[in-house]
Amino acid sequence: MHDIDALSLREMADLQRRGRLASRDLAEHYLARIAERNPRLNAIIEQTPPERLLAEADAADAALRRGRLLGPLHGVPLSLKDACHVRGFHPSRGVRELHGAASEANATVVQRLFDAGAVALGLSNVPEMCMAFDTDNLLYGRTLNPHDPERSAGGSSGGEASAIAAGMSPGGLASDACGSVRVPAHFNGVCGLKLTQWRAPLTGQFPHDRSGLFHLSSSFAVMGRGVDDIALLGALISGPDGQDPDTVPAPFRDYREQPLSALRIGVWQESAGPAQPSAATSALLQHAAALLDGAAASVTDIVPPMVDEAFDVLWKVLVLGGDGGRGWKQLFGRMGKTAFSAPIAQLLEWSAELEMSVDELRAALVMRDTVRHRLAMMFRDIDVLISPVYPDVAFRHRESLREPGAYRYVFPFSLSGSPAAVIPAGRCPDSGMPIGLQLVGRHWDEHQLLAAATHLERLLPAWRPV
């Protein structure tokens, strides 16, 4: 018997290959967990019927008996964020008015996971339109944080993070435009990886492949229990598909071949304002820096350039729209949507109060390019930047937009398109809630930040399901 919670995704497939674990064992394990824990947490909102999941597991076992390994995820169950098409499932993006017919085809990134041998556990919950850091909507309701049901699971990948943290899924597909993977990973004590923007195609994103201004920061992402899980999933979904014209054919290098001793580490910690980290967050960041000191080439304090400008552009242009709210109103009007969750109602109110002139919008788009360039220049001096994800532990429900400035650590790297990972670093001694750290790298160099993350993971407390 194997402790399935202690196995990486690679180990699950390898044990099957060696005849020491069956795909049916995995399916039955996660079906039992979902039955036990999901009614309370509400993380999986459309589950694969048990009989179908078991049949797919049996098919994977039969293939192996014939000597056929389906791929590096042979028979491994994964959960999938409700933000893309999955054949046979009913996507909604958390919007009642968008929930309808089943998808007829898979998003490219979903198909790549299936081609690697994975089977679907189901769709995980999101906030309405994936536009909040608290997972709640009028269609499926609220997802709870398994560490403390009174606290947020984060968003927009809150359902995915909650499911993994509770041991209902070993990993899965998510997305990140403004911190949607990184904040939930931090809140729930799991790993997340936002790929370099344009590394993975957005073909099959729901409801549209192209998402207007949001396309400037949108990226598919992955979540898991350990660094190797997100490294494997990230590599599998990467690469052009011949349909998304923005996807770049950049190689996804193996982090296991990156010597830590060659990496220059920068440590960023704010000391004032809404992003001032809690004492527990600061202590864990300094502990991580100490664990890298002596193992990496260098560890130095650094403050990224133009953080305020990056935050301002992303918030005003990509989130609020800068058009007096007309874009959001037109979008919801086409849906026939008149009732809104509290965060969307707040965004609509703020959007209506902000109307930028053509000159102001032009200046903001120029500023975006300037920020991207300046951050790229920062990575001439360091290879990996480590920072908090959020100033404190998960907030309580309905506080998603209480202080937008608190997302100061994640917004700049959404605007720049930089790859970024989050790993659990420890717990707050007062609340017992998990605290994660963000590791950011230069474009296309995920292997470097993953190498640093792996070093830390080996020295930090091991992950266990809540």
PDB file of N, CA, C and O in Angstrom, residues 37 64 109 159 199 244 376:
ATOM      1  N   ARG A  37     -15.346  15.316   1.492  1.00  0.00           N
ATOM      2  CA  ARG A  37     -14.985  16.695   1.822  1.00  0.00           C
ATOM      3  C   ARG A  37     -15.621  17.765   0.936  1.00  0.00           C
ATOM      4  O   ARG A  37     -15.789  18.902   1.364  1.00  0.00           O
ATOM      5  N   LEU A  64      -1.900  -0.560 -19.746  1.00  0.00           N
ATOM      6  CA  LEU A  64      -0.600  -0.874 -19.167  1.00  0.00           C
ATOM      7  C   LEU A  64      -0.341  -2.385 -19.202  1.00  0.00           C
ATOM      8  O   LEU A  64       0.795  -2.823 -19.420  1.00  0.00           O
ATOM      9  N   VAL A 109      -4.796  23.201 -23.907  1.00  0.00           N
ATOM     10  CA  VAL A 109      -4.036  22.789 -22.720  1.00  0.00           C
ATOM     11  C   VAL A 109      -4.673  21.584 -22.036  1.00  0.00           C
ATOM     12  O   VAL A 109      -3.979  20.730 -21.476  1.00  0.00           O
ATOM     13  N   GLY A 159     -11.230  27.404  -6.194  1.00  0.00           N
ATOM     14  CA  GLY A 159     -11.738  26.040  -6.157  1.00  0.00           C
ATOM     15  C   GLY A 159     -10.624  25.035  -6.376  1.00  0.00           C
ATOM     16  O   GLY A 159     -10.559  23.997  -5.709  1.00  0.00           O
ATOM     17  N   ARG A 199       3.460  31.404 -23.339  1.00  0.00           N
ATOM     18  CA  ARG A 199       4.093  30.085 -23.433  1.00  0.00           C
ATOM     19  C   ARG A 199       3.051  29.007 -23.745  1.00  0.00           C
ATOM     20  O   ARG A 199       3.319  28.079 -24.508  1.00  0.00           O
ATOM     21  N   ASP A 244      -3.435  29.701 -31.613  1.00  0.00           N
ATOM     22  CA  ASP A 244      -3.215  30.950 -30.895  1.00  0.00           C
ATOM     23  C   ASP A 244      -1.979  31.624 -31.490  1.00  0.00           C
ATOM     24  O   ASP A 244      -0.865  31.113 -31.357  1.00  0.00           O
ATOM     25  N   ALA A 376      12.519  43.588 -17.035  1.00  0.00           N
ATOM     26  CA  ALA A 376      13.453  42.711 -17.749  1.00  0.00           C
ATOM     27  C   ALA A 376      14.892  43.096 -17.448  1.00  0.00           C
ATOM     28  O   ALA A 376      15.762  42.227 -17.297  1.00  0.00           O
TER      29      ALA A 376
END
